Amino acid sequence: MKNEKDRVTIYQVAKAAGVSLATVSRVINKQGSVTPETRKKVEDTIARLGYKPSGLAQALATNRSTNIGVVIPSANYVYISNVLNGITEVAREKGYSLTLFATTHSREEAITMIEKVISSHVDGAIIFDDQLDAGDISKIASYNVPTVVIDEKVTGEKIGCIMFNFDTTLANCIKLYYSRGGTKKMVFLHVHNAGRLLSHAEKLFIKTHNELGKEYNVINCDDSYARTYAQFLEYFKTNRSGFFICYRDSIAAAVMNAATDSGLSVPADVEVLSLVGTKYARITRPALTCFNIDLNEVGKRAMWMLTDLLNGDLVEHSARFDAILSRGDSTINMSGNDVDYH
Amino acid sequence: MKNEKDRVTIYQVAKAAGVSLATVSRVINKQGSVTPETRKKVEDTIARLGYKPSGLAQALATNRSTNIGVVIPSANYVYISNVLNGITEVAREKGYSLTLFATTHSREEAITMIEKVISSHVDGAIIFDDQLDAGDISKIASYNVPTVVIDEKVTGEKIGCIMFNFDTTLANCIKLYYSRGGTKKMVFLHVHNAGRLLSHAEKLFIKTHNELGKEYNVINCDDSYARTYAQFLEYFKTNRSGFFICYRDSIAAAVMNAATDSGLSVPADVEVLSLVGTKYARITRPALTCFNIDLNEVGKRAMWMLTDLLNGDLVEHSARFDAILSRGDSTINMSGNDVDYH
DNA sequence: TTGTACGCGTTATCAA
DNA sequence: TTGATAACGCGTACAA
């Protein structure tokens, strides 16, 4: 079928088929006009030699790589892989490949990734990384790389953005809780360096409590199930109640399991709410009440916006996803919608 | 196509700095010798013009793209994203970018992805996809693309593979269960088209039972928490006991929750075991007994093997990861290790 | 130390 | 319908 030596080039195909390489190119791209017989001759030699055009050379010649750069934190979270998955789906549909640029928690590294994205000659980029601010995004766009940003408000000719809105839902929840006679003290679990979504929620949590004149608490915890579970096993030895607002399902489950394993009843003694809910909120017992944004859908939307941007017909450069309260059994007085996690 | 604003090229930098483009190239790659002053002059112009070398052109010229192709199913599973994450970590360390080729359940699509990998001119590939068999892998390797395959036995000059071993652990578990006086009927949950790992486990399950002369059951179910949960809510109306072996945590949790929500006790009435365990096995109550392979580690190992392959010094072309029984509270007579999910 | 010229594998523009 | 030939942006022997 093929020699294990060098790559078969278009030139070798041309030579073997006894035509010019221009003709081969026409056959490959089904462009221009070629005699059916020459076409067949060329196609046969292509098959015989096992020739595959080099995407690299094609991209260089056409200035189109059909490749999208994706910048995401390497943190192994379900909701991140949900976003990635949504992007993947639409990208496949539209014929784009994805080049992954995974960042750690360091901003320096994130900047490096931006440089790589620019160098990599991708047709566009989707960025979902807290380390990067509007300035960084503008920079990448200034290099003529159409970009869609997730969870950061940036606008521009070649920029689209998708925003999350947890604010309304969270504020409503807190108010509803107290208006329905909630008496447990509300506790916000602070995770260091967990991104702007959480710190923003925390600010809102505090602001709302101040407005209502209610007491609250903020507790530091690790972004790890095991450690948070251990921490709260200790915690519940002296504290026997509370309403805990947690970053994501794992953390919420840690608090909840620590509570039940300490002989407390959820939600009678302890109530728990997860901010970034995933399908795993459904497998705990009790099921977790959580805020939900369909992050798979967010990924799809991001990729759609990007293709529109690439085609020059994106009209609405900004989209918003509102968090929906998905009611589980880990809270008492929250009313919310049912969310289908398929 | 429309003309976009032109990219700053090495040639423009050379012209602006008053040197030849070879000199600029030397500065970029820190190769050859350049006078400190010329170097500074060039570096300044680079900064002033905001020049970024084109990875495409570099790759074409050097025949190295510093890019690895990754073929994985698009199914949004935790264990897949764990593998991807492991690959990502090491790739970042070694200075490689990843190009993602996501496949659906169709074999046809998987083949297409193989073609794309070959075309994309990547330096190497990591493949984790059940749709692809040894022949497909050999094909990609015949195009001189060093490849590491996960969960498929393939050998070759430019090929490495990582195998999973669930067999020993599963067979031992089954035998142990009966030898310790297990009386519940064992039930294997068959999921259609869920890949060779599961179908292999199923065969082994049946074989072991036949050898022991024990009765067993196989039940079809969907690879979805919600549907399996509903199915078993129905099931437990008439069946009040059993030992269920499930594909992954979501499915196992569905069966377990359906059992407890039907008033059954786990593990007294119903025992549940998850084959592909993840950290989510720890957040259910009772905690799930599961088989565990550190898939993050698998991803890392795959990438390590690939870099060795690329450097021509891979000695052991084949690696094996044994499943470890991680004991939870969803079974009675299983002994196993503690697994740290960090 | 620096510059010239060619190659990498395509596409695209002309003539023929 | 075909075939030279010039880009595309860069690396690199080789020469100066």
Short mmCIF file of C-alpha atoms in Angstrom, two decimals, chain B residues 72-196:
data_model
loop_
_atom_site.label_atom_id
_atom_site.label_comp_id
_atom_site.label_asym_id
_atom_site.label_seq_id
_atom_site.Cartn_x
_atom_site.Cartn_y
_atom_site.Cartn_z
CA ILE B 72 -11.31 9.85 21.63
CA PRO B 73 -15.02 9.18 21.63
CA SER B 74 -17.05 12.32 22.14
CA ALA B 75 -19.12 10.57 24.81
CA ASN B 76 -19.08 12.84 27.78
CA TYR B 77 -17.78 10.45 30.40
CA VAL B 78 -15.69 11.28 33.40
CA TYR B 79 -13.20 8.53 32.75
CA ILE B 80 -12.57 9.73 29.22
CA SER B 81 -11.93 13.25 30.38
CA ASN B 82 -9.61 11.78 32.99
CA VAL B 83 -7.53 10.17 30.28
CA LEU B 84 -7.57 13.35 28.25
CA ASN B 85 -6.49 15.26 31.29
CA GLY B 86 -3.54 13.02 31.92
CA ILE B 87 -2.45 13.37 28.31
CA THR B 88 -2.82 17.13 28.58
CA GLU B 89 -0.63 17.40 31.64
CA VAL B 90 2.33 15.61 30.16
CA ALA B 91 1.88 17.21 26.75
CA ARG B 92 2.10 20.66 28.29
CA GLU B 93 5.21 19.62 30.16
CA LYS B 94 6.86 18.32 27.02
CA GLY B 95 5.84 21.29 24.91
CA TYR B 96 3.30 19.59 22.72
CA SER B 97 -0.11 20.85 21.75
CA LEU B 98 -3.02 18.50 21.31
CA THR B 99 -5.32 18.29 18.37
CA LEU B 100 -8.59 16.63 19.25
CA PHE B 101 -10.40 14.28 16.93
CA ALA B 102 -13.65 13.32 18.57
CA THR B 103 -15.54 10.35 17.25
CA THR B 104 -19.12 9.31 17.66
CA HIS B 105 -20.24 5.75 17.99
CA SER B 106 -20.03 5.20 14.26
CA ARG B 107 -17.08 3.29 12.94
CA GLU B 108 -17.32 5.16 9.68
CA GLU B 109 -16.73 8.42 11.46
CA ALA B 110 -13.82 6.94 13.33
CA ILE B 111 -12.17 5.98 10.06
CA THR B 112 -12.66 9.52 8.81
CA MET B 113 -10.89 10.77 11.89
CA ILE B 114 -7.97 8.49 11.16
CA GLU B 115 -7.70 10.07 7.73
CA LYS B 116 -7.77 13.47 9.32
CA VAL B 117 -5.06 12.55 11.75
CA ILE B 118 -2.84 11.49 8.88
CA SER B 119 -3.60 14.64 6.94
CA SER B 120 -3.12 16.90 9.92
CA HIS B 121 0.58 16.23 9.92
CA VAL B 122 0.83 15.65 13.66
CA ASP B 123 4.05 14.33 15.12
CA GLY B 124 2.28 11.44 16.78
CA ALA B 125 -1.10 10.17 17.88
CA ILE B 126 -2.84 8.74 20.91
CA ILE B 127 -5.90 6.68 20.19
CA PHE B 128 -8.56 5.64 22.65
CA ASP B 129 -11.53 4.52 20.65
CA ASP B 130 -13.32 1.22 20.59
CA GLN B 131 -14.46 1.62 17.01
CA LEU B 132 -10.92 1.28 15.73
CA ASP B 133 -9.28 -2.10 15.40
CA ALA B 134 -5.67 -3.19 15.04
CA GLY B 135 -5.84 -2.84 11.27
CA ASP B 136 -6.84 0.80 11.45
CA ILE B 137 -4.06 1.50 13.87
CA SER B 138 -1.49 -0.19 11.69
CA LYS B 139 -2.65 1.97 8.84
CA ILE B 140 -2.05 5.18 10.68
CA ALA B 141 1.34 3.93 11.80
CA SER B 142 2.22 2.98 8.24
CA TYR B 143 2.01 6.66 7.45
CA ASN B 144 4.93 7.10 9.75
CA VAL B 145 2.88 8.55 12.58
CA PRO B 146 4.08 7.10 15.88
CA THR B 147 1.03 5.99 17.76
CA VAL B 148 0.04 4.89 21.24
CA VAL B 149 -3.19 2.96 21.52
CA ILE B 150 -5.24 2.58 24.66
CA ASP B 151 -7.28 -0.55 25.37
CA GLU B 152 -6.24 -2.43 22.25
CA LYS B 153 -3.41 -4.87 21.76
CA VAL B 154 -1.31 -3.69 18.85
CA THR B 155 2.41 -3.93 18.44
CA GLY B 156 4.82 -2.55 15.94
CA GLU B 157 7.92 -0.52 15.40
CA LYS B 158 6.16 2.79 15.75
CA ILE B 159 3.34 1.63 17.98
CA GLY B 160 2.90 1.41 21.69
CA CYS B 161 -0.14 0.20 23.55
CA ILE B 162 -1.70 0.33 26.96
CA MET B 163 -3.93 -2.48 28.03
CA PHE B 164 -6.50 -2.69 30.80
CA ASN B 165 -6.82 -5.82 32.83
CA PHE B 166 -10.17 -6.23 34.48
CA ASP B 167 -10.22 -9.98 34.02
CA THR B 168 -8.26 -11.16 37.01
CA THR B 169 -9.99 -8.82 39.39
CA LEU B 170 -13.45 -9.58 38.11
CA ALA B 171 -12.99 -13.34 38.12
CA ASN B 172 -11.55 -13.22 41.62
CA CYS B 173 -14.43 -11.14 42.86
CA ILE B 174 -17.00 -13.50 41.50
CA LYS B 175 -15.28 -16.55 42.93
CA LEU B 176 -14.74 -14.86 46.27
CA TYR B 177 -18.36 -13.87 46.40
CA TYR B 178 -19.58 -17.42 46.06
CA SER B 179 -16.88 -18.92 48.22
CA ARG B 180 -17.90 -16.62 51.03
CA GLY B 181 -21.43 -17.84 50.72
CA GLY B 182 -22.98 -15.21 48.51
CA THR B 183 -26.55 -16.23 47.72
CA LYS B 184 -27.99 -13.36 45.68
CA LYS B 185 -28.19 -14.04 42.01
CA MET B 186 -25.56 -12.10 40.10
CA VAL B 187 -26.83 -9.87 37.33
CA PHE B 188 -24.72 -8.34 34.59
CA LEU B 189 -26.06 -5.15 33.09
CA HIS B 190 -25.58 -5.33 29.38
CA VAL B 191 -25.32 -2.01 27.57
CA HIS B 192 -25.60 -2.21 23.83
CA ASN B 193 -22.61 -0.89 21.92
CA ALA B 194 -20.73 0.20 25.01
CA GLY B 195 -17.37 -0.93 23.79
CA ARG B 196 -15.09 -3.87 24.03
#
